[in-house]
Coordinates of C-alpha atoms in Angstrom, one line a residue:
Chain A
M1 CA -1.1 25.0 -21.8
S2 CA -1.4 24.7 -18.5
F3 CA -2.3 21.8 -16.9
V4 CA -5.1 23.4 -14.6
S5 CA -7.3 24.6 -18.0
T6 CA -10.4 23.5 -20.5
A7 CA -7.8 23.8 -23.1
F8 CA -5.7 21.1 -21.2
I9 CA -8.5 18.7 -20.5
I10 CA -9.8 18.7 -24.3
F11 CA -6.2 17.8 -25.1
V12 CA -5.9 15.1 -23.0
I13 CA -9.2 13.6 -23.8
L14 CA -8.6 13.8 -27.7
C15 CA -5.3 12.3 -26.8
I16 CA -6.8 9.0 -25.5
A17 CA -9.8 9.0 -27.5
G18 CA -7.4 8.3 -31.0
Y19 CA -4.8 6.9 -29.1
Y20 CA -7.1 3.5 -28.4
L21 CA -9.2 3.8 -31.5
I22 CA -5.9 4.0 -34.4
P23 CA -4.3 1.0 -35.1
K24 CA -2.0 -0.2 -32.5
Q25 CA 1.1 0.0 -34.4
Y26 CA 0.5 3.9 -34.4
Q27 CA -0.1 4.5 -31.0
W28 CA 3.3 5.9 -30.6
C29 CA 3.3 7.8 -33.5
W30 CA 0.4 9.3 -32.6
L31 CA 1.5 10.4 -28.8
L32 CA 4.8 12.0 -30.5
V33 CA 1.9 14.6 -32.4
F34 CA 0.7 14.8 -29.5
S35 CA 3.8 15.4 -27.2
Y36 CA 5.2 17.8 -30.0
I37 CA 1.6 19.9 -30.2
Y38 CA 1.8 20.1 -26.4
Y39 CA 5.4 21.6 -26.6
L40 CA 4.9 24.1 -29.5
A41 CA 1.5 25.4 -28.1
A42 CA 3.9 26.2 -25.0
G43 CA 6.1 28.8 -27.6
P44 CA 7.2 27.6 -30.6
R45 CA 10.7 29.3 -30.1
Y46 CA 11.2 26.4 -27.4
V47 CA 10.7 23.2 -29.3
I48 CA 14.7 24.3 -31.2
F49 CA 16.1 23.6 -27.2
L50 CA 14.5 20.3 -27.1
L51 CA 15.0 19.1 -30.6
F52 CA 18.9 20.5 -30.6
S53 CA 18.8 18.0 -26.9
T54 CA 17.0 15.3 -28.7
V55 CA 19.5 15.5 -31.7
I56 CA 22.9 15.4 -30.2
T57 CA 22.0 12.9 -27.6
Y58 CA 20.4 10.5 -30.3
V59 CA 24.0 10.8 -31.8
G60 CA 26.1 10.8 -28.8
G61 CA 24.2 7.5 -27.3
L62 CA 25.7 5.4 -30.9
R63 CA 28.8 6.8 -30.5
A64 CA 29.0 5.4 -27.2
E65 CA 27.6 2.1 -28.2
Q66 CA 30.2 1.8 -30.8
G67 CA 32.2 2.4 -28.4
S68 CA 33.1 6.4 -28.8
K69 CA 34.7 7.4 -25.1
A70 CA 34.8 11.1 -26.0
A71 CA 31.0 11.0 -27.1
V72 CA 29.6 11.0 -23.8
P73 CA 31.5 14.1 -22.3
V74 CA 30.9 15.9 -25.4
V75 CA 27.4 15.4 -25.4
L76 CA 27.3 16.2 -21.2
L77 CA 29.2 19.5 -21.8
L78 CA 26.5 20.8 -24.7
D79 CA 23.3 19.2 -22.7
F80 CA 24.7 21.3 -19.3
G81 CA 26.5 23.5 -21.5
A82 CA 23.0 25.1 -22.8
L83 CA 21.3 24.4 -19.3
A84 CA 23.6 26.6 -17.4
I85 CA 23.7 29.2 -20.3
I86 CA 20.4 29.3 -20.6
K87 CA 19.8 29.7 -16.3
Y88 CA 22.9 30.7 -14.9
T89 CA 24.1 33.4 -17.2
N90 CA 22.6 36.6 -15.1
F91 CA 23.6 35.5 -12.1
V92 CA 27.2 34.6 -12.3
L93 CA 27.3 38.6 -14.4
G94 CA 24.6 40.1 -11.8
T95 CA 27.6 38.1 -9.1
F96 CA 30.1 39.9 -10.3
V97 CA 29.1 43.2 -11.7
G98 CA 27.7 43.3 -7.8
I99 CA 31.3 42.9 -6.8
A100 CA 32.3 45.3 -8.9
G101 CA 30.3 47.6 -7.4
I102 CA 28.4 48.1 -11.2
E103 CA 24.3 48.2 -12.1
F104 CA 23.5 44.9 -13.4
H105 CA 20.6 44.9 -16.1
E106 CA 19.2 41.4 -16.6
L107 CA 19.8 39.9 -20.1
D108 CA 16.0 38.8 -21.6
I109 CA 17.1 34.7 -21.8
L110 CA 14.3 32.7 -22.7
L111 CA 14.1 29.5 -20.5
P112 CA 12.7 26.5 -22.2
L113 CA 10.0 25.0 -20.8
G114 CA 11.1 21.5 -19.0
I115 CA 14.3 22.0 -20.3
S116 CA 16.5 20.8 -16.7
F117 CA 13.6 17.8 -16.8
Y118 CA 14.2 16.7 -20.4
T119 CA 18.2 17.4 -19.8
F120 CA 18.8 15.4 -16.8
Q121 CA 16.6 13.0 -19.0
T122 CA 18.9 12.5 -21.7
A123 CA 22.2 12.8 -19.9
G124 CA 20.4 9.3 -17.9
Y125 CA 19.8 7.8 -20.9
L126 CA 23.3 8.4 -22.3
L127 CA 25.5 7.7 -19.2
D128 CA 23.3 3.9 -19.1
V129 CA 24.5 3.5 -22.9
Y130 CA 28.0 4.4 -22.0
W131 CA 28.0 2.2 -18.7
K132 CA 25.9 -0.7 -20.9
R133 CA 23.0 -0.7 -18.6
C134 CA 21.2 -0.4 -21.7
K135 CA 21.3 -0.3 -25.3
A136 CA 21.2 2.8 -27.4
E137 CA 18.2 3.8 -29.3
H138 CA 18.4 3.3 -33.1
N139 CA 15.3 5.0 -34.2
F140 CA 15.2 8.6 -33.9
L141 CA 11.5 8.8 -33.4
H142 CA 11.7 6.3 -31.1
F143 CA 14.3 8.5 -29.1
A144 CA 12.7 11.5 -29.9
L145 CA 8.8 10.4 -27.6
F146 CA 11.2 9.4 -25.0
V147 CA 12.1 12.5 -24.3
S148 CA 9.5 14.8 -25.2
F149 CA 6.5 12.5 -23.7
F150 CA 4.0 15.5 -23.1
P151 CA 2.6 14.3 -19.0
Q152 CA 6.0 14.6 -17.8
I153 CA 7.6 17.1 -20.0
M154 CA 6.9 20.1 -17.5
Q155 CA 8.0 18.6 -14.4
G156 CA 9.2 15.3 -14.8
P157 CA 9.0 12.5 -12.9
I158 CA 12.6 12.2 -14.7
S159 CA 12.4 8.9 -16.6
R160 CA 15.2 6.3 -17.1
Y161 CA 15.1 4.8 -20.7
G162 CA 14.7 1.1 -20.0
Q163 CA 12.2 1.7 -18.0
L164 CA 10.2 3.8 -20.2
A165 CA 11.3 3.5 -23.7
E166 CA 10.1 -0.2 -24.0
Q167 CA 6.3 0.8 -22.8
L168 CA 6.4 3.8 -25.7
C169 CA 6.7 1.8 -28.2
A170 CA 4.8 -1.0 -27.6
Q171 CA 1.4 -1.7 -28.8
H172 CA -1.5 -1.0 -26.1
T173 CA -5.3 -2.5 -25.0
L174 CA -7.9 -0.8 -23.9
D175 CA -8.6 -1.2 -20.1
I176 CA -11.4 0.2 -18.4
R177 CA -10.4 -0.3 -15.0
R178 CA -6.5 1.1 -15.9
I179 CA -8.0 3.9 -17.0
E180 CA -10.8 4.8 -13.9
S181 CA -7.9 4.4 -11.5
G182 CA -6.0 6.6 -14.3
L183 CA -9.2 9.0 -13.8
Y184 CA -9.2 8.8 -9.9
R185 CA -5.3 9.7 -9.5
I186 CA -5.8 12.7 -11.4
A187 CA -9.1 13.6 -9.6
W188 CA -6.8 13.1 -7.0
G189 CA -4.1 15.8 -8.0
F190 CA -6.3 18.7 -9.2
F191 CA -8.0 18.3 -5.2
K192 CA -4.5 18.9 -3.8
K193 CA -3.4 21.2 -6.1
M194 CA -6.6 23.5 -6.2
V195 CA -8.1 22.7 -2.5
I196 CA -4.9 23.0 -1.2
A197 CA -1.8 24.6 -2.7
D198 CA -3.9 27.2 -4.6
N199 CA -5.5 28.4 -1.4
A200 CA -2.2 27.5 0.6
A201 CA -0.5 30.0 -2.1
L202 CA -2.6 32.7 -0.9
Y203 CA -0.9 33.1 3.1
V204 CA 2.6 32.3 1.5
S205 CA 2.3 35.4 -0.6
A206 CA 1.0 37.4 1.7
I207 CA 3.7 36.6 4.4
F208 CA 6.7 36.1 2.1
D209 CA 6.3 39.2 -0.1
N210 CA 5.3 41.3 2.6
Y211 CA 8.0 40.0 5.5
M212 CA 8.8 43.7 6.5
T213 CA 5.2 44.7 7.7
L214 CA 3.8 41.0 8.6
R215 CA 6.9 39.7 10.4
G216 CA 6.4 37.3 13.1
Y217 CA 4.9 34.7 10.8
G218 CA 7.4 33.0 9.6
V219 CA 6.3 29.5 11.2
L220 CA 2.8 30.2 9.6
G221 CA 4.5 31.2 6.5
V222 CA 6.4 28.4 6.5
L223 CA 3.8 25.5 7.3
M224 CA 1.8 27.0 4.4
Y225 CA 4.8 26.5 2.5
S226 CA 4.8 23.0 3.3
A227 CA 1.2 22.3 2.4
Q228 CA 1.7 24.3 -0.6
L229 CA 4.5 22.8 -1.8
Y230 CA 4.2 19.4 -1.4
A231 CA 0.3 19.7 -2.8
D232 CA 1.1 21.5 -5.8
F233 CA 3.9 19.3 -6.9
S234 CA 3.0 16.3 -5.9
G235 CA -0.6 16.9 -7.1
G236 CA 1.2 17.3 -10.3
I237 CA 2.7 14.2 -10.3
D238 CA -1.2 12.5 -9.5
I239 CA -1.7 14.5 -12.5
V240 CA 1.2 13.2 -14.6
I241 CA 0.9 9.6 -13.4
G242 CA -2.9 9.1 -14.2
I243 CA -2.7 10.7 -17.8
A244 CA -0.1 8.1 -18.1
E245 CA -1.9 5.0 -16.8
C246 CA -4.5 6.2 -18.9
L247 CA -2.4 5.8 -21.6
D248 CA -1.6 2.4 -19.9
I249 CA 1.9 3.6 -19.5
T250 CA 3.0 3.4 -15.7
L251 CA 6.0 6.1 -14.9
A252 CA 8.0 6.5 -11.9
E253 CA 6.8 7.3 -8.5
N254 CA 8.2 10.7 -6.9
F255 CA 6.7 10.6 -3.6
R256 CA 6.0 8.4 -0.7
Q257 CA 4.5 10.3 2.4
P258 CA 7.9 12.7 2.4
F259 CA 6.5 13.8 6.5
F260 CA 6.3 10.5 7.2
A261 CA 10.3 10.6 6.8
T262 CA 12.2 10.1 10.2
S263 CA 15.8 11.5 9.1
I264 CA 16.8 14.5 6.5
G265 CA 18.2 11.2 4.0
D266 CA 15.4 9.2 4.3
F267 CA 13.4 12.2 3.9
W268 CA 15.0 12.9 0.2
H269 CA 14.6 9.2 -0.4
R270 CA 10.4 9.9 -0.2
W271 CA 10.6 13.8 -1.7
H272 CA 11.1 14.2 -5.5
I273 CA 12.8 10.5 -5.3
T274 CA 13.7 10.7 -9.1
L275 CA 15.6 13.7 -8.9
G276 CA 17.3 12.2 -5.8
T277 CA 17.8 9.0 -7.0
W278 CA 19.2 10.6 -10.4
M279 CA 21.6 12.5 -8.4
K280 CA 22.3 9.2 -6.4
D281 CA 23.4 7.2 -9.8
Y282 CA 24.5 9.9 -11.6
V283 CA 26.4 12.5 -9.5
F284 CA 27.3 10.8 -6.2
Y285 CA 28.4 7.5 -7.3
P286 CA 31.0 9.3 -10.2
V287 CA 32.0 11.7 -7.5
S288 CA 32.5 9.3 -4.3
L289 CA 34.2 6.6 -6.7
S290 CA 36.6 8.9 -8.7
R291 CA 40.0 8.4 -8.4
W292 CA 40.6 12.0 -6.6
M293 CA 37.9 11.4 -3.8
G294 CA 40.0 7.6 -3.6
N295 CA 43.0 9.4 -3.2
F296 CA 41.2 11.4 -0.8
G297 CA 39.9 9.3 1.2
K298 CA 43.2 7.7 1.9
W299 CA 45.2 10.4 3.1
C300 CA 41.6 10.7 5.7
R301 CA 42.5 7.0 6.7
K302 CA 45.9 8.0 7.3
H303 CA 45.0 11.1 9.0
F304 CA 41.9 10.3 10.8
G305 CA 41.5 6.8 11.4
K306 CA 39.6 3.8 9.1
N307 CA 36.2 4.8 9.7
I308 CA 35.8 8.3 9.5
G309 CA 38.6 8.0 6.6
R310 CA 35.8 6.1 4.9
A311 CA 32.6 8.1 5.7
M312 CA 34.8 11.3 4.5
P313 CA 34.7 10.9 0.8
I314 CA 30.9 9.4 1.2
C315 CA 30.1 12.8 3.6
V316 CA 31.8 15.1 0.6
G317 CA 30.4 13.2 -1.7
N318 CA 26.5 14.0 -0.2
I319 CA 27.5 18.0 0.6
I320 CA 28.6 18.2 -3.3
V321 CA 25.0 16.5 -5.0
F322 CA 22.9 18.5 -2.4
L323 CA 25.3 21.7 -3.4
V324 CA 24.0 20.6 -7.4
V325 CA 20.3 20.5 -5.9
G326 CA 20.2 23.4 -4.5
V327 CA 21.7 24.9 -8.1
W328 CA 19.3 23.4 -9.7
H329 CA 16.5 24.7 -7.8
G330 CA 17.8 27.9 -9.2
P331 CA 20.4 30.6 -10.0
A332 CA 19.9 32.2 -6.0
W333 CA 22.8 32.1 -3.5
H334 CA 19.3 31.2 -1.1
Y335 CA 18.8 28.3 -3.3
I336 CA 22.8 27.9 -2.9
I337 CA 23.2 27.6 0.7
Y338 CA 19.7 25.6 1.6
G339 CA 21.5 22.7 -0.3
L340 CA 24.7 23.1 1.6
Y341 CA 22.3 23.3 4.5
N342 CA 20.5 19.9 3.5
G343 CA 24.3 18.2 2.4
L344 CA 25.5 19.2 5.3
I345 CA 22.7 17.4 7.6
I346 CA 23.0 14.7 5.8
G347 CA 27.0 14.4 5.7
I348 CA 27.3 14.9 9.4
S349 CA 24.6 12.7 10.4
G350 CA 26.3 10.0 7.9
L351 CA 29.8 10.4 9.7
L352 CA 28.4 9.8 12.8
T353 CA 26.6 7.4 12.3
K354 CA 28.2 4.6 14.9
N355 CA 28.4 7.4 17.4
F356 CA 24.4 7.3 17.2
R357 CA 25.0 3.8 17.2
S358 CA 26.6 3.8 20.5
W359 CA 25.0 6.5 22.0
K360 CA 21.7 5.2 21.6
K361 CA 22.8 2.0 22.9
A362 CA 24.5 4.2 26.0
L363 CA 21.3 6.0 26.5
K364 CA 19.0 2.6 26.4
I365 CA 17.0 3.9 23.5
N366 CA 15.0 1.7 21.8
D367 CA 15.0 2.9 18.6
K368 CA 11.8 0.7 16.7
S369 CA 9.7 2.2 19.4
A370 CA 6.9 3.7 18.2
G371 CA 7.8 6.9 20.9
F372 CA 11.3 7.3 19.4
K373 CA 10.2 7.0 15.4
L374 CA 7.5 9.6 16.0
F375 CA 10.2 12.2 17.4
Q376 CA 12.4 11.2 14.6
I377 CA 9.0 12.1 12.5
V378 CA 8.4 15.7 14.4
R379 CA 12.6 16.7 14.7
T380 CA 12.7 15.8 10.7
F381 CA 9.4 17.8 9.7
V382 CA 11.5 20.7 11.9
L383 CA 14.4 20.1 9.9
V384 CA 12.7 20.5 7.0
N385 CA 10.5 23.1 7.0
I386 CA 13.5 25.4 9.0
S387 CA 15.1 24.6 4.7
W388 CA 12.1 26.2 3.5
Y389 CA 12.6 29.5 5.1
L390 CA 15.4 29.3 2.6
D391 CA 13.9 27.4 -0.6
C392 CA 10.5 30.0 -0.4
A393 CA 12.5 33.8 0.7
G394 CA 13.3 35.2 -2.3
S395 CA 17.0 36.3 -0.4
V396 CA 19.7 34.9 2.1
G397 CA 19.2 38.1 3.9
Q398 CA 15.2 37.7 4.1
A399 CA 15.0 33.7 5.1
F400 CA 17.5 34.8 8.0
M401 CA 15.4 38.2 8.9
M402 CA 12.2 35.5 8.9
F403 CA 13.8 33.1 10.8
K404 CA 14.8 35.1 13.8
D405 CA 12.0 37.0 13.7
S406 CA 9.9 34.1 14.2
I407 CA 11.5 33.3 17.2
L408 CA 12.1 36.7 19.2
R409 CA 7.8 38.5 17.4
F410 CA 6.3 34.9 17.0
R411 CA 2.8 35.0 15.8
I412 CA 0.3 32.8 14.1
F413 CA -2.9 34.9 14.6
G414 CA -4.0 37.8 12.4
D415 CA -5.4 39.8 9.5
I416 CA -3.1 38.2 6.7
I417 CA -4.7 37.6 3.5
D418 CA -7.7 39.6 3.9
T419 CA -4.9 43.1 4.1
Y420 CA -3.2 41.9 1.4
Y421 CA -6.1 40.9 -1.0
T422 CA -8.8 42.3 -2.6
W423 CA -11.2 39.7 -3.0
S424 CA -14.5 38.2 -2.1
G425 CA -13.2 35.4 -0.5
S426 CA -12.8 35.7 3.6
Q427 CA -9.7 34.1 5.2
E428 CA -11.4 31.8 8.0
V429 CA -12.7 29.9 4.9
T430 CA -9.3 30.1 3.3
M431 CA -7.9 28.3 6.2
A432 CA -11.0 26.0 6.2
C433 CA -10.0 24.7 2.7
I434 CA -6.4 24.3 3.7
V435 CA -7.0 22.6 7.0
F436 CA -9.7 20.2 5.2
G437 CA -7.5 19.4 2.6
C438 CA -4.7 18.8 4.8
I439 CA -6.9 16.3 7.1
V440 CA -7.5 14.5 3.7
V441 CA -4.4 13.7 2.5
F442 CA -3.0 13.1 5.8
I443 CA -5.4 10.2 5.6
H444 CA -4.3 8.8 2.4
S445 CA -0.8 9.1 3.5
L446 CA -1.6 7.4 6.6
M447 CA -3.4 4.8 5.1
K448 CA -0.4 4.2 2.8
E449 CA 2.4 4.3 5.2
R450 CA 0.3 1.3 6.5
G451 CA 0.6 -0.3 3.1
V452 CA -2.7 0.1 2.0
D453 CA -3.3 0.2 -1.9
V454 CA -6.4 3.2 -1.8
R455 CA -7.4 3.0 -5.3
A456 CA -7.0 -0.6 -5.8
A457 CA -9.8 -0.7 -2.6
L458 CA -11.8 2.0 -3.9
L459 CA -11.8 0.0 -7.4
D460 CA -13.0 -3.1 -5.9
R461 CA -16.5 -1.0 -4.2
P462 CA -19.2 -1.1 -6.0
I463 CA -20.0 1.6 -8.7
P464 CA -22.3 3.8 -6.6
V465 CA -19.6 4.1 -4.5
R466 CA -17.0 4.8 -6.9
C467 CA -19.3 7.4 -8.4
V468 CA -20.1 8.9 -5.4
V469 CA -16.5 9.3 -4.3
L470 CA -15.4 10.7 -7.6
F471 CA -18.2 13.4 -7.5
L472 CA -16.7 14.8 -4.2
L473 CA -13.4 14.9 -5.2
L474 CA -14.7 16.9 -8.6
A475 CA -17.2 18.9 -6.1
S476 CA -14.3 20.0 -4.1
L477 CA -12.8 21.8 -6.9
V478 CA -15.7 23.6 -7.6
L479 CA -17.1 24.6 -4.4
I480 CA -13.5 25.1 -2.3
G481 CA -11.0 24.9 -4.9
N482 CA -8.8 28.3 -5.1
Q483 CA -6.2 29.3 -8.1
P484 CA -6.5 33.3 -7.9
L485 CA -2.4 33.5 -7.4
S486 CA -0.7 31.0 -9.8
Q487 CA -3.4 30.7 -12.5
G488 CA -2.8 27.3 -12.6
G489 CA 1.0 27.3 -13.2
F490 CA 3.1 25.2 -11.1
I491 CA 5.7 25.8 -9.4
Y492 CA 8.3 22.7 -10.4
A493 CA 7.7 23.9 -14.2
N494 CA 9.9 27.1 -13.3
F495 CA 12.9 24.3 -12.8
Chain B
M1 CA 32.6 -15.5 1.7
E2 CA 32.6 -15.3 5.3
E3 CA 35.2 -12.6 5.2
L4 CA 32.8 -10.8 3.0
I5 CA 30.2 -11.1 5.0
S6 CA 32.1 -9.8 8.4
I7 CA 32.7 -7.1 6.4
L8 CA 29.2 -6.4 5.7
E9 CA 28.0 -7.1 8.8
E10 CA 30.6 -4.4 10.3
I11 CA 28.8 -1.4 7.9
Q12 CA 25.6 -2.6 8.3
P13 CA 24.7 -4.7 11.5
D14 CA 21.0 -5.2 11.1
A15 CA 20.8 -7.9 8.5
D16 CA 20.3 -11.2 7.9
Y17 CA 23.2 -11.8 5.0
E18 CA 23.4 -15.9 4.6
T19 CA 19.5 -15.1 3.4
C20 CA 18.0 -12.2 2.3
E21 CA 18.1 -11.4 -1.6
T22 CA 16.8 -7.9 -1.5
L23 CA 19.6 -5.6 0.7
I24 CA 18.6 -3.0 -2.7
D25 CA 15.4 -3.5 -3.2
D26 CA 14.3 -3.2 0.6
N27 CA 16.0 -0.1 1.1
I28 CA 18.5 -2.2 4.0
L29 CA 22.0 -0.9 2.2
D30 CA 21.0 2.7 1.9
S31 CA 24.2 5.0 -0.4
F32 CA 25.9 5.3 2.7
A33 CA 27.1 1.9 3.2
I34 CA 26.9 0.4 -0.7
L35 CA 30.1 2.9 -0.9
S36 CA 31.4 1.7 2.6
I37 CA 31.2 -1.7 1.2
I38 CA 32.6 -0.5 -1.7
S39 CA 35.7 1.3 -0.3
E40 CA 36.0 -2.2 1.9
L41 CA 36.2 -4.2 -0.9
E42 CA 39.0 -1.9 -2.8
D43 CA 40.9 -2.1 -0.1
E44 CA 40.5 -5.9 0.5
Y45 CA 40.6 -7.1 -2.7
D46 CA 42.3 -5.3 -4.2
I47 CA 39.9 -4.4 -7.3
R48 CA 38.4 -1.1 -8.6
I49 CA 34.3 -0.9 -8.4
T50 CA 33.5 1.9 -11.2
P51 CA 30.1 3.5 -10.7
A52 CA 28.5 1.3 -13.6
E53 CA 28.3 -1.6 -11.3
I54 CA 26.2 -0.3 -8.7
I55 CA 23.4 -1.6 -9.9
P56 CA 20.9 -3.6 -7.6
A57 CA 21.7 -7.3 -9.8
N58 CA 24.9 -6.6 -8.1
F59 CA 24.2 -5.6 -4.5
N60 CA 21.5 -7.6 -3.6
S61 CA 22.5 -10.6 -1.3
A62 CA 26.1 -11.3 0.0
K63 CA 26.1 -14.1 -2.9
A64 CA 25.4 -10.9 -5.6
I65 CA 28.3 -8.9 -4.0
Y66 CA 30.4 -12.2 -3.5
A67 CA 29.6 -13.0 -7.8
M68 CA 30.5 -9.5 -9.4
V69 CA 34.2 -9.4 -6.7
K70 CA 35.4 -12.9 -8.0
R71 CA 34.4 -11.6 -12.0
L72 CA 36.5 -8.1 -11.2
Q73 CA 39.5 -10.0 -9.4
G74 CA 39.0 -11.6 -13.2

C-alpha cells in the first residue's frame, strides 16, 4: 500500500479516527492491528520475516537482561544473517561466478519490505538492553508494536526503543492543534514528493538510463537527482512524522537542512540522521574502541607520533562505518565505492584537523565569516553531488564515464525528457515545476536554518490564512504534481 | 579537574569547559573529538571506556567526564 494512494489515505483516516474513539487503554492494540494489516497488505509472506525478527529479539532482550553474554551475538547474527542472505546472496554469488567466467542467473529471492529498517531498530534495542541503557520489554505485544509501527516501517526514521516504546503504549488525548500540525507536515511531504521528486525523476531516468546517447548531461542529471532524492526521502519522512503526530507520537527527525552543510561530516549529521546516529552508536564507537583498534592506535603512536596515532584509529573507524553504509545502500560495487568515497573524505579531514587550523591561521582566514561559510556550503554541495554519480548510476563504469563526459562534453540544454517519453506533458513545464518546488523548499529550509519554526508560526495565524496555505499545498499536488515513473513508490523503501 | 580541562582544550579548543553543560547536546564535541578524548583519558588515567559509557550524560560537561573517570577508576 503506497503512501501516494487513495487506499493509504483511507487507511490512515480510519486508523486515526478509531484511535481516538476507542477506550484509551486499547489505543496501542489498535496501532498494532493496523500495523500488521499494513504489513500484510504488502504481502503475507513478508510477515514471516518480521515475526522472526520480533520473536528472536524479544527473547534475546530478556536473556541479555538476565546477564546472558551469548544472547546478543547469537540474535545479532540471526537478524543480520537473515538480512545478509536475502539482500546479498545474488551479489556475492554473481561476483564469484563472474570471476570464474561462468554465466550467472540471479536467484529469485524475496526482499521483505522495510527489512533493513526494522533489523536496525531491533539490533539497536538489543544493544541498548545489553549496555543497560534501557530495560528489556517484557510484554511481547508491546515489543511487536515497537518493531512494526506502520508509518515508519518502510523507510524509517530508525527509532530508539527508549524514545518510542513508552509513547506507543501511553494513553493519548485528542489534540486538534497537534492533528492540524500533523496534517500540514503530511501535505508538505506530499508537495515535496509529487511536485519535486516525481517531476525530477523524469530527468534522472532519462539521463541515467540513456547515458550512452545523452552524453554530457551528467551535471543536470546529478542536480536533478539531488532534488529527487532529497524531496523523495525527506518528503516520505515528513508524511511518516506527520501521521505519527496525528497519533500524538513524536518520532525522531531524519533531516536538518542537509544542503546547508559545511562539510561532508556535517552533511551526514543532517541527512538520514537516524541512520547516522545508529551507525555512530552501534558500529563506529564499538569498532573504534575495540581492543584491536586500541592496539592499532598504540602502534600508530609509536611509529607516527601522538596526534596521528590518536586520529588514525578514528579515521579507520569512519571508513569502516561508511563502507557499511555503502553496503547497506545496496548489493553493488558502485554503492560500496560511494560509501568509501564518503568515509575517506571524512577520515582524511579528521586526520588533518590540526593542519587545517594552522593553515587557516597562517592564511589569516576567518572561519566564522559569512563568505567562508558560503564557500564551505558550496564545496560540500559539489562533493555531495560528485558522490551522487556513484549512488545513482547502475555501475562503477557508468558513474566514471558520466563524470568524465560531464567535464569533457558538458551540456545542459536540449531535448531530454521529450525525446524519451511519450506523454502529454512538456519538458519546459516539468522544469518550471521542479524549479518552483525547489525555490519553495529552499525558502522553507532557510527559515528553519535561521531558527524559525514555520509550522508553529502558521498555526498561530487566523483560520482563513491556514486554510489558504493548506489549499495551495493541496492544489499544487493536483495541478503540478506528477508521478508517472515512480507510481507512488519511495526510493528508500527499496533499502 | 584542571588536568582534564587542559586535555579537552587541546583536543577541541573552541569551548568553555568551566561552564558549558551541553557539550554533546549542542554538538560542541563531535564523535571525532569524543574518541580523541577517550583515547587520552584511557592513557592518562589508566581506565577502559566502553561504548556503553558513551551517553550524553557522561560527556555533556567537564564535570560529568570527570565523574565518569573517577567512577571507572573505582
